PDB file of C-alpha atoms in Angstrom:
ATOM      1  CA  MET A   1     -28.388   7.169 -33.173  1.00 37.00           C
ATOM      2  CA  GLN A   2     -26.755   7.079 -29.423  1.00 37.00           C
ATOM      3  CA  TYR A   3     -28.605   7.490 -26.281  1.00 37.00           C
ATOM      4  CA  PRO A   4     -26.113   8.848 -23.382  1.00 38.00           C
ATOM      5  CA  PHE A   5     -26.950   6.755 -20.056  1.00 38.00           C
ATOM      6  CA  LYS A   6     -26.193   8.422 -16.978  1.00 39.00           C
ATOM      7  CA  GLY A   7     -27.135   5.781 -14.556  1.00 40.00           C
ATOM      8  CA  ASN A   8     -24.880   2.920 -13.007  1.00 40.00           C
ATOM      9  CA  LEU A   9     -25.414  -0.877 -14.307  1.00 40.00           C
ATOM     10  CA  LEU A  10     -24.745  -1.679 -10.479  1.00 41.00           C
ATOM     11  CA  SER A  11     -26.867   1.094  -8.730  1.00 38.00           C
ATOM     12  CA  GLY A  12     -29.754  -1.736  -8.169  1.00 40.00           C
ATOM     13  CA  GLY A  13     -32.877  -2.220 -10.072  1.00 40.00           C
ATOM     14  CA  LYS A  14     -33.216  -3.785 -13.520  1.00 40.00           C
ATOM     15  CA  PRO A  15     -30.614  -3.061 -15.974  1.00 41.00           C
ATOM     16  CA  PRO A  16     -30.941  -1.393 -19.352  1.00 41.00           C
ATOM     17  CA  ILE A  17     -31.611  -3.467 -22.470  1.00 38.00           C
ATOM     18  CA  VAL A  18     -28.847  -3.014 -24.729  1.00 40.00           C
ATOM     19  CA  ARG A  19     -30.505  -4.703 -27.706  1.00 41.00           C
ATOM     20  CA  ARG A  20     -34.121  -5.675 -27.973  1.00 39.00           C
ATOM     21  CA  ILE A  21     -36.314  -7.326 -31.117  1.00 40.00           C
ATOM     22  CA  ILE A  22     -39.814  -6.395 -31.359  1.00 39.00           C
ATOM     23  CA  LYS A  23     -42.129  -9.147 -32.514  1.00 40.00           C
ATOM     24  CA  LEU A  24     -45.807  -8.242 -33.271  1.00 38.00           C
ATOM     25  CA  GLN A  25     -48.558 -10.393 -34.176  1.00 40.00           C
ATOM     26  CA  MET A  26     -50.801  -9.551 -36.854  1.00 41.00           C
ATOM     27  CA  LEU A  27     -54.028 -10.458 -37.748  1.00 40.00           C
ATOM     28  CA  MET A  28     -53.919 -11.761 -41.728  1.00 43.00           C
ATOM     29  CA  ILE A  29     -57.708 -11.708 -43.346  1.00 41.00           C
ATOM     30  CA  GLU A  30     -57.665 -12.866 -47.076  1.00 43.00           C
ATOM     31  CA  ASN A  31     -61.025 -12.487 -48.822  1.00 44.00           C
ATOM     32  CA  ASP A  32     -59.932 -14.291 -52.188  1.00 47.00           C
ATOM     33  CA  GLU A  33     -60.830 -17.658 -51.083  1.00 50.00           C
ATOM     34  CA  LYS A  34     -64.209 -18.942 -51.729  1.00 48.00           C
ATOM     35  CA  ASP A  35     -66.317 -22.003 -50.152  1.00 50.00           C
ATOM     36  CA  GLU A  36     -67.824 -24.976 -52.152  1.00 52.00           C
ATOM     37  CA  VAL A  37     -70.994 -23.067 -52.892  1.00 51.00           C
ATOM     38  CA  GLY A  38     -69.137 -19.918 -53.696  1.00 52.00           C
ATOM     39  CA  ASN A  39     -69.437 -17.461 -51.394  1.00 54.00           C
ATOM     40  CA  LEU A  40     -66.246 -15.712 -50.202  1.00 48.00           C
ATOM     41  CA  LYS A  41     -64.972 -17.074 -47.095  1.00 51.00           C
ATOM     42  CA  ALA A  42     -62.750 -15.225 -44.832  1.00 50.00           C
ATOM     43  CA  SER A  43     -59.816 -16.705 -43.395  1.00 50.00           C
ATOM     44  CA  HIS A  44     -58.091 -15.585 -40.130  1.00 49.00           C
ATOM     45  CA  GLU A  45     -54.566 -16.444 -39.817  1.00 51.00           C
ATOM     46  CA  TYR A  46     -51.908 -15.411 -37.326  1.00 50.00           C
ATOM     47  CA  SER A  47     -48.367 -15.111 -37.955  1.00 54.00           C
ATOM     48  CA  ASP A  48     -45.137 -13.917 -36.440  1.00 59.00           C
ATOM     49  CA  PHE A  49     -43.048 -11.791 -38.350  1.00 61.00           C
ATOM     50  CA  LEU A  50     -40.285  -9.120 -37.659  1.00 64.00           C
ATOM     51  CA  LEU A  51     -41.532  -5.683 -37.377  1.00 68.00           C
ATOM     52  CA  GLY A  52     -38.549  -3.750 -36.393  1.00 72.00           C
ATOM     53  CA  THR A  53     -35.655  -3.240 -33.572  1.00 75.00           C
ATOM     54  CA  SER A  54     -35.071  -0.980 -31.023  1.00 77.00           C
ATOM     55  CA  GLY A  55     -31.890  -0.222 -29.503  1.00 80.00           C
ATOM     56  CA  ILE A  56     -30.143   1.378 -26.694  1.00 80.00           C
ATOM     57  CA  ASP A  57     -26.119   1.992 -27.279  1.00 80.00           C
ATOM     58  CA  ILE A  58     -24.209   2.275 -23.862  1.00 78.00           C
ATOM     59  CA  ASP A  59     -20.552   3.887 -23.512  1.00 79.00           C
ATOM     60  CA  LEU A  60     -19.241   1.376 -21.063  1.00 78.00           C
ATOM     61  CA  ARG A  61     -16.188   3.731 -20.826  1.00 78.00           C
ATOM     62  CA  ARG A  62     -18.309   5.945 -18.453  1.00 83.00           C
ATOM     63  CA  VAL A  63     -19.638   3.237 -16.614  1.00 87.00           C
ATOM     64  CA  ASP A  64     -17.302   2.199 -13.759  1.00 90.00           C
ATOM     65  CA  ILE A  65     -17.391  -1.025 -11.526  1.00 90.00           C
ATOM     66  CA  ASP A  66     -16.374  -0.922  -7.733  1.00 93.00           C
ATOM     67  CA  GLN A  67     -14.461  -4.180  -6.795  1.00 95.00           C
ATOM     68  CA  CYS A  68     -14.217  -3.006  -3.113  1.00 95.00           C
ATOM     69  CA  PRO A  69     -16.445  -4.761  -0.571  1.00 94.00           C
ATOM     70  CA  LEU A  70     -19.627  -3.357   0.334  1.00 93.00           C
ATOM     71  CA  PRO A  71     -19.950  -1.155   3.505  1.00 90.00           C
ATOM     72  CA  PRO A  72     -21.618  -2.863   6.531  1.00 89.00           C
ATOM     73  CA  GLY A  73     -25.059  -3.078   6.388  1.00 89.00           C
ATOM     74  CA  SER A  74     -25.341  -1.981   2.565  1.00 87.00           C
ATOM     75  CA  ASN A  75     -27.939  -3.086   0.588  1.00 88.00           C
ATOM     76  CA  GLN A  76     -26.555  -2.100  -2.625  1.00 88.00           C
ATOM     77  CA  LEU A  77     -26.895  -4.553  -5.373  1.00 89.00           C
ATOM     78  CA  ASN A  78     -23.332  -5.053  -6.570  1.00 90.00           C
ATOM     79  CA  ILE A  79     -22.211  -8.127  -8.451  1.00 91.00           C
ATOM     80  CA  PHE A  80     -18.487  -7.353  -8.353  1.00 92.00           C
ATOM     81  CA  ALA A  81     -18.332  -6.564  -4.665  1.00 93.00           C
ATOM     82  CA  ALA A  82     -15.302  -8.302  -2.819  1.00 92.00           C
ATOM     83  CA  SER A  83     -13.790  -9.189  -6.001  1.00 94.00           C
ATOM     84  CA  ASP A  84     -10.652  -6.972  -5.311  1.00 95.00           C
ATOM     85  CA  LYS A  85      -7.167  -8.785  -4.878  1.00 94.00           C
ATOM     86  CA  CYS A  86      -5.737  -6.556  -2.293  1.00 96.00           C
ATOM     87  CA  LYS A  87      -4.265  -8.689   0.323  1.00 94.00           C
ATOM     88  CA  LYS A  88      -6.799  -8.264   3.475  1.00 93.00           C
ATOM     89  CA  ARG A  89      -4.415  -8.927   6.203  1.00 94.00           C
ATOM     90  CA  THR A  90      -2.645  -5.445   6.287  1.00 95.00           C
ATOM     91  CA  THR A  91      -4.373  -3.528   2.987  1.00 96.00           C
ATOM     92  CA  LYS A  92      -7.708  -2.571   2.206  1.00 96.00           C
ATOM     93  CA  CYS A  93      -9.503  -1.687  -0.942  1.00 96.00           C
ATOM     94  CA  VAL A  94     -10.548   2.036  -1.984  1.00 96.00           C
ATOM     95  CA  ALA A  95     -12.397   2.229  -5.414  1.00 95.00           C
ATOM     96  CA  ILE A  96     -11.262   4.957  -7.853  1.00 94.00           C
ATOM     97  CA  PRO A  97     -14.036   6.210  -9.881  1.00 92.00           C
ATOM     98  CA  GLY A  98     -13.888   7.712 -13.668  1.00 89.00           C
ATOM     99  CA  LEU A  99     -11.966   4.781 -14.950  1.00 89.00           C
ATOM    100  CA  GLY A 100     -14.553   3.036 -16.864  1.00 87.00           C
ATOM    101  CA  PHE A 101     -15.464  -0.701 -17.110  1.00 89.00           C
ATOM    102  CA  ARG A 102     -12.427  -2.252 -16.814  1.00 89.00           C
ATOM    103  CA  ARG A 103     -11.187  -4.151 -13.832  1.00 91.00           C
ATOM    104  CA  GLY A 104      -8.113  -3.097 -11.161  1.00 93.00           C
ATOM    105  CA  SER A 105      -9.906   0.183 -10.522  1.00 94.00           C
ATOM    106  CA  TYR A 106      -9.393   0.452  -7.079  1.00 97.00           C
ATOM    107  CA  ARG A 107      -6.019   1.313  -4.834  1.00 96.00           C
ATOM    108  CA  CYS A 108      -4.817  -1.080  -1.784  1.00 97.00           C
ATOM    109  CA  VAL A 109      -3.937   1.582   0.780  1.00 97.00           C
ATOM    110  CA  CYS A 110      -2.506   0.292   4.134  1.00 96.00           C
ATOM    111  CA  LYS A 111      -4.772  -0.390   7.171  1.00 96.00           C
ATOM    112  CA  ARG A 112      -4.432   1.315  10.549  1.00 94.00           C
ATOM    113  CA  GLY A 113      -1.488   0.063  12.506  1.00 93.00           C
ATOM    114  CA  PHE A 114       0.799  -0.585   9.264  1.00 96.00           C
ATOM    115  CA  TYR A 115       2.425   1.749   6.874  1.00 96.00           C
ATOM    116  CA  TYR A 116       4.001   1.511   3.362  1.00 96.00           C
ATOM    117  CA  PRO A 117       7.022  -0.009   2.922  1.00 94.00           C
ATOM    118  CA  ASP A 118       8.707   2.840   0.339  1.00 93.00           C
ATOM    119  CA  THR A 119       8.554   5.908   2.964  1.00 91.00           C
ATOM    120  CA  LYS A 120      10.144   8.036   0.369  1.00 91.00           C
ATOM    121  CA  SER A 121       7.369   7.507  -1.811  1.00 91.00           C
ATOM    122  CA  THR A 122       4.650  10.262  -2.677  1.00 91.00           C
ATOM    123  CA  LYS A 123       1.977   7.377  -3.589  1.00 91.00           C
ATOM    124  CA  ARG A 124       1.741   5.360  -0.472  1.00 93.00           C
ATOM    125  CA  TYR A 125      -0.439   2.555  -2.135  1.00 95.00           C
ATOM    126  CA  TYR A 126      -0.506  -0.214  -4.365  1.00 96.00           C
ATOM    127  CA  ASN A 127      -2.246   0.391  -8.034  1.00 95.00           C
ATOM    128  CA  GLY A 128      -5.027  -2.253  -8.218  1.00 95.00           C
ATOM    129  CA  THR A 129      -4.176  -2.655 -11.947  1.00 94.00           C
ATOM    130  CA  VAL A 130      -0.648  -4.054 -11.322  1.00 94.00           C
ATOM    131  CA  ILE A 131      -2.026  -6.436  -8.960  1.00 95.00           C
ATOM    132  CA  GLU A 132      -4.676  -7.577 -11.156  1.00 94.00           C
ATOM    133  CA  GLU A 133      -1.747  -8.347 -13.669  1.00 93.00           C
ATOM    134  CA  GLU A 134      -0.071 -10.259 -10.959  1.00 93.00           C
ATOM    135  CA  TYR A 135      -2.594 -12.022 -10.230  1.00 93.00           C
ATOM    136  CA  GLU A 136      -3.780 -13.166 -13.712  1.00 91.00           C
ATOM    137  CA  LYS A 137       0.072 -14.445 -14.311  1.00 90.00           C
ATOM    138  CA  LEU A 138      -0.217 -16.617 -10.898  1.00 90.00           C
ATOM    139  CA  MET A 139      -3.659 -18.253 -12.178  1.00 89.00           C
ATOM    140  CA  MET A 140      -1.944 -18.579 -15.706  1.00 87.00           C
ATOM    141  CA  LYS A 141       0.724 -20.265 -13.876  1.00 83.00           C
ATOM    142  CA  ILE A 142      -1.765 -22.493 -11.540  1.00 78.00           C
ATOM    143  CA  SER A 143      -3.543 -23.558 -15.068  1.00 72.00           C
ATOM    144  CA  ASN A 144       0.070 -24.255 -16.943  1.00 69.00           C
ATOM    145  CA  VAL A 145       0.606 -26.689 -14.028  1.00 66.00           C
ATOM    146  CA  PHE A 146      -2.652 -28.506 -14.056  1.00 59.00           C
ATOM    147  CA  ALA A 147      -2.625 -28.823 -17.937  1.00 58.00           C
ATOM    148  CA  SER A 148       1.167 -29.927 -17.836  1.00 62.00           C
ATOM    149  CA  ASN A 149      -0.236 -32.922 -15.594  1.00 61.00           C
ATOM    150  CA  ARG A 150      -3.150 -33.662 -17.449  1.00 58.00           C
ATOM    151  CA  LEU A 151      -3.168 -32.151 -21.203  1.00 50.00           C
ATOM    152  CA  PRO A 152       0.793 -31.912 -21.760  1.00 52.00           C
ATOM    153  CA  HIS A 153      -0.439 -30.892 -25.003  1.00 49.00           C
ATOM    154  CA  LEU A 154      -2.098 -27.806 -23.841  1.00 45.00           C
ATOM    155  CA  ALA A 155       0.420 -26.485 -21.596  1.00 46.00           C
ATOM    156  CA  THR A 156       2.705 -23.860 -22.586  1.00 46.00           C
ATOM    157  CA  ARG A 157       6.454 -23.949 -22.072  1.00 45.00           C
ATOM    158  CA  HIS A 158       7.184 -20.597 -20.781  1.00 47.00           C
ATOM    159  CA  GLY A 159       4.983 -18.506 -18.409  1.00 55.00           C
ATOM    160  CA  GLU A 160       6.199 -15.329 -16.902  1.00 68.00           C
ATOM    161  CA  GLU A 161       6.932 -15.400 -12.838  1.00 81.00           C
ATOM    162  CA  SER A 162       4.011 -13.528 -10.555  1.00 85.00           C
ATOM    163  CA  GLN A 163       5.076 -11.460  -7.699  1.00 89.00           C
ATOM    164  CA  TYR A 164       1.515 -11.899  -5.964  1.00 91.00           C
ATOM    165  CA  ALA A 165       2.612 -15.229  -4.317  1.00 87.00           C
ATOM    166  CA  VAL A 166       5.909 -13.967  -2.747  1.00 89.00           C
ATOM    167  CA  GLU A 167       5.744 -13.448   0.589  1.00 87.00           C
ATOM    168  CA  ASP A 168       5.435  -9.947   1.805  1.00 88.00           C
ATOM    169  CA  SER A 169       4.731  -8.788  -1.932  1.00 92.00           C
ATOM    170  CA  PHE A 170       1.601  -6.268  -1.780  1.00 94.00           C
ATOM    171  CA  GLU A 171       1.831  -5.869   2.053  1.00 95.00           C
ATOM    172  CA  CYS A 172       2.272  -3.187   4.292  1.00 96.00           C
ATOM    173  CA  LEU A 173       4.388  -3.245   7.434  1.00 95.00           C
ATOM    174  CA  PRO A 174       3.402  -3.391  10.778  1.00 95.00           C
ATOM    175  CA  CYS A 175       4.104  -0.018  13.211  1.00 94.00           C
ATOM    176  CA  ALA A 176       6.286  -0.045  15.836  1.00 90.00           C
ATOM    177  CA  GLU A 177       5.106  -1.041  19.306  1.00 85.00           C
ATOM    178  CA  GLY A 178       2.960   1.140  20.991  1.00 82.00           C
ATOM    179  CA  CYS A 179       1.768   3.179  17.719  1.00 88.00           C
ATOM    180  CA  GLU A 180      -1.901   3.377  16.681  1.00 89.00           C
ATOM    181  CA  SER A 181      -1.029   4.613  13.097  1.00 90.00           C
ATOM    182  CA  CYS A 182       2.689   5.553  11.668  1.00 93.00           C
ATOM    183  CA  VAL A 183       4.353   6.640   8.408  1.00 91.00           C
ATOM    184  CA  ASP A 184       7.413   4.547   8.781  1.00 91.00           C
ATOM    185  CA  GLY A 185       9.106   2.270  11.420  1.00 88.00           C
ATOM    186  CA  SER A 186      10.332   4.817  13.970  1.00 88.00           C
ATOM    187  CA  PRO A 187       9.198   3.997  17.593  1.00 85.00           C
ATOM    188  CA  CYS A 188       6.464   6.149  19.554  1.00 83.00           C
ATOM    189  CA  VAL A 189       8.016   5.232  22.764  1.00 75.00           C
ATOM    190  CA  VAL A 190      11.274   6.309  23.995  1.00 69.00           C
ATOM    191  CA  SER A 191      13.453   3.100  24.032  1.00 69.00           C
ATOM    192  CA  LEU A 192      16.139   2.919  26.459  1.00 73.00           C
ATOM    193  CA  ASN A 193      19.786   2.426  25.345  1.00 80.00           C
ATOM    194  CA  TRP A 194      20.902  -0.041  27.679  1.00 84.00           C
ATOM    195  CA  LEU A 195      24.494  -0.176  26.528  1.00 87.00           C
ATOM    196  CA  MET A 196      25.312   3.883  27.338  1.00 87.00           C
ATOM    197  CA  ARG A 197      23.257   3.067  30.704  1.00 87.00           C
ATOM    198  CA  THR A 198      25.276   0.182  31.750  1.00 90.00           C
ATOM    199  CA  ALA A 199      28.550   1.820  30.934  1.00 90.00           C
ATOM    200  CA  ILE A 200      27.841   4.940  33.231  1.00 91.00           C
ATOM    201  CA  LEU A 201      26.622   2.645  36.072  1.00 90.00           C
ATOM    202  CA  ILE A 202      29.902   0.769  36.188  1.00 93.00           C
ATOM    203  CA  LEU A 203      31.920   3.932  36.144  1.00 92.00           C
ATOM    204  CA  GLU A 204      30.087   5.241  38.855  1.00 92.00           C
ATOM    205  CA  CYS A 205      30.250   1.597  40.791  1.00 93.00           C
ATOM    206  CA  CYS A 206      34.431   1.892  40.036  1.00 92.00           C
ATOM    207  CA  VAL A 207      34.223   5.418  41.437  1.00 90.00           C
ATOM    208  CA  ILE A 208      32.277   4.700  44.734  1.00 92.00           C
ATOM    209  CA  ALA A 209      34.689   1.636  44.918  1.00 91.00           C
ATOM    210  CA  CYS A 210      37.683   3.803  45.170  1.00 90.00           C
ATOM    211  CA  LEU A 211      36.385   6.209  47.618  1.00 89.00           C
ATOM    212  CA  PRO A 212      37.414   4.148  50.561  1.00 89.00           C
ATOM    213  CA  ALA A 213      40.991   4.014  49.053  1.00 87.00           C
ATOM    214  CA  VAL A 214      41.142   7.607  49.075  1.00 85.00           C
ATOM    215  CA  ALA A 215      39.753   8.352  52.554  1.00 86.00           C
ATOM    216  CA  LEU A 216      42.173   5.771  54.123  1.00 87.00           C
ATOM    217  CA  PHE A 217      45.234   7.624  52.120  1.00 82.00           C
ATOM    218  CA  THR A 218      43.686  11.028  53.327  1.00 82.00           C
ATOM    219  CA  TRP A 219      43.496   9.713  56.864  1.00 83.00           C
ATOM    220  CA  LYS A 220      46.938   8.364  56.900  1.00 80.00           C
ATOM    221  CA  TYR A 221      48.501  10.894  55.332  1.00 76.00           C
ATOM    222  CA  GLY A 222      47.161  13.764  56.407  1.00 73.00           C
ATOM    223  CA  ASN A 223      49.472  15.031  59.035  1.00 75.00           C
ATOM    224  CA  VAL A 224      52.243  15.113  56.958  1.00 67.00           C
ATOM    225  CA  LYS A 225      53.972  18.705  56.613  1.00 64.00           C
ATOM    226  CA  ILE A 226      55.690  19.668  53.330  1.00 57.00           C
ATOM    227  CA  GLU A 227      58.736  21.931  53.936  1.00 57.00           C
ATOM    228  CA  ILE A 228      59.345  24.458  51.547  1.00 53.00           C
ATOM    229  CA  ARG A 229      63.072  25.535  51.421  1.00 57.00           C
ATOM    230  CA  GLU A 230      63.731  29.310  51.103  1.00 57.00           C
ATOM    231  CA  LEU A 231      64.889  30.730  47.708  1.00 53.00           C
ATOM    232  CA  SER A 232      67.748  33.057  47.228  1.00 60.00           C
ATOM    233  CA  VAL A 233      67.034  36.157  45.896  1.00 61.00           C
ATOM    234  CA  ALA A 234      69.474  35.575  43.136  1.00 64.00           C
ATOM    235  CA  THR A 235      66.870  32.476  42.191  1.00 68.00           C
ATOM    236  CA  LEU A 236      63.960  34.667  42.030  1.00 64.00           C
ATOM    237  CA  VAL A 237      65.756  37.348  40.331  1.00 69.00           C
ATOM    238  CA  LEU A 238      66.677  34.871  37.409  1.00 70.00           C
ATOM    239  CA  ILE A 239      63.241  33.331  37.314  1.00 73.00           C
ATOM    240  CA  ARG A 240      61.664  36.635  36.599  1.00 72.00           C
ATOM    241  CA  ARG A 241      64.135  37.537  33.856  1.00 73.00           C
ATOM    242  CA  ASN A 242      63.553  34.073  32.292  1.00 71.00           C
ATOM    243  CA  PHE A 243      59.967  34.518  32.439  1.00 68.00           C
ATOM    244  CA  ALA A 244      59.943  38.189  30.982  1.00 70.00           C
ATOM    245  CA  LYS A 245      62.217  36.864  28.115  1.00 69.00           C
ATOM    246  CA  PHE A 246      59.839  33.998  27.581  1.00 64.00           C
ATOM    247  CA  SER A 247      56.756  36.912  27.270  1.00 67.00           C
ATOM    248  CA  GLY A 248      58.504  38.780  24.867  1.00 67.00           C
ATOM    249  CA  ASP A 249      59.398  36.151  22.531  1.00 63.00           C
ATOM    250  CA  LEU A 250      56.052  35.159  22.559  1.00 59.00           C
ATOM    251  CA  LYS A 251      54.598  38.291  22.186  1.00 63.00           C
ATOM    252  CA  THR A 252      56.998  39.070  18.871  1.00 65.00           C
ATOM    253  CA  LEU A 253      55.785  35.414  17.591  1.00 56.00           C
ATOM    254  CA  CYS A 254      52.435  36.704  17.673  1.00 60.00           C
ATOM    255  CA  GLU A 255      52.797  39.687  16.260  1.00 59.00           C
TER     256      GLU A 255
END
């Protein structure tokens, strides 16, 4: 018979007994022995023997483990606390309840002031199960190196490469300067385009440098008179006809 356990192994107090064997000390009185005179002699003998067992079955699939660090000032008993593999410099651990008694039941989310590298992803965190697997590969590789140096016959020939030891793997990127929190690397402070500002400044300096030359030219040739010759009537009529013809051709072309 199974007894569902609704508590938590890590909530403090004494853990439940999974299997307990009960031994009872029994008093055995035997009256079939006689003394030298022939009277019945009662012999009191004590013996231990197995009378029965009592057990409690616990479904560990319903018991979660929390590998994240305890909050400051917490007195909760948790033997798995701070056993997560999140990289503490840029990420922090967030426990995921309901996954049962297995490691990796957490997420590594970015700390304030950092952002997830894949800005197009809908899940902006690192899966604890994947991190635990990569960390295990790293430990196996280290043990293989140790075994190859001390015990060559125990070392494995092939080992999987771990991404956990790669620089910037499972890490978040810092926000731009002046940003307390962000979702990408966009700047929070207006950045000046010094290239365009420099080009405009050079153009303004060139215009200012040309002003004295323009002023000198105006002062020197300001009194020069421009003579306009009188046009004959025939010339004006010819110009008018040519203009009318050009206007008609343009109108026909447009139609």
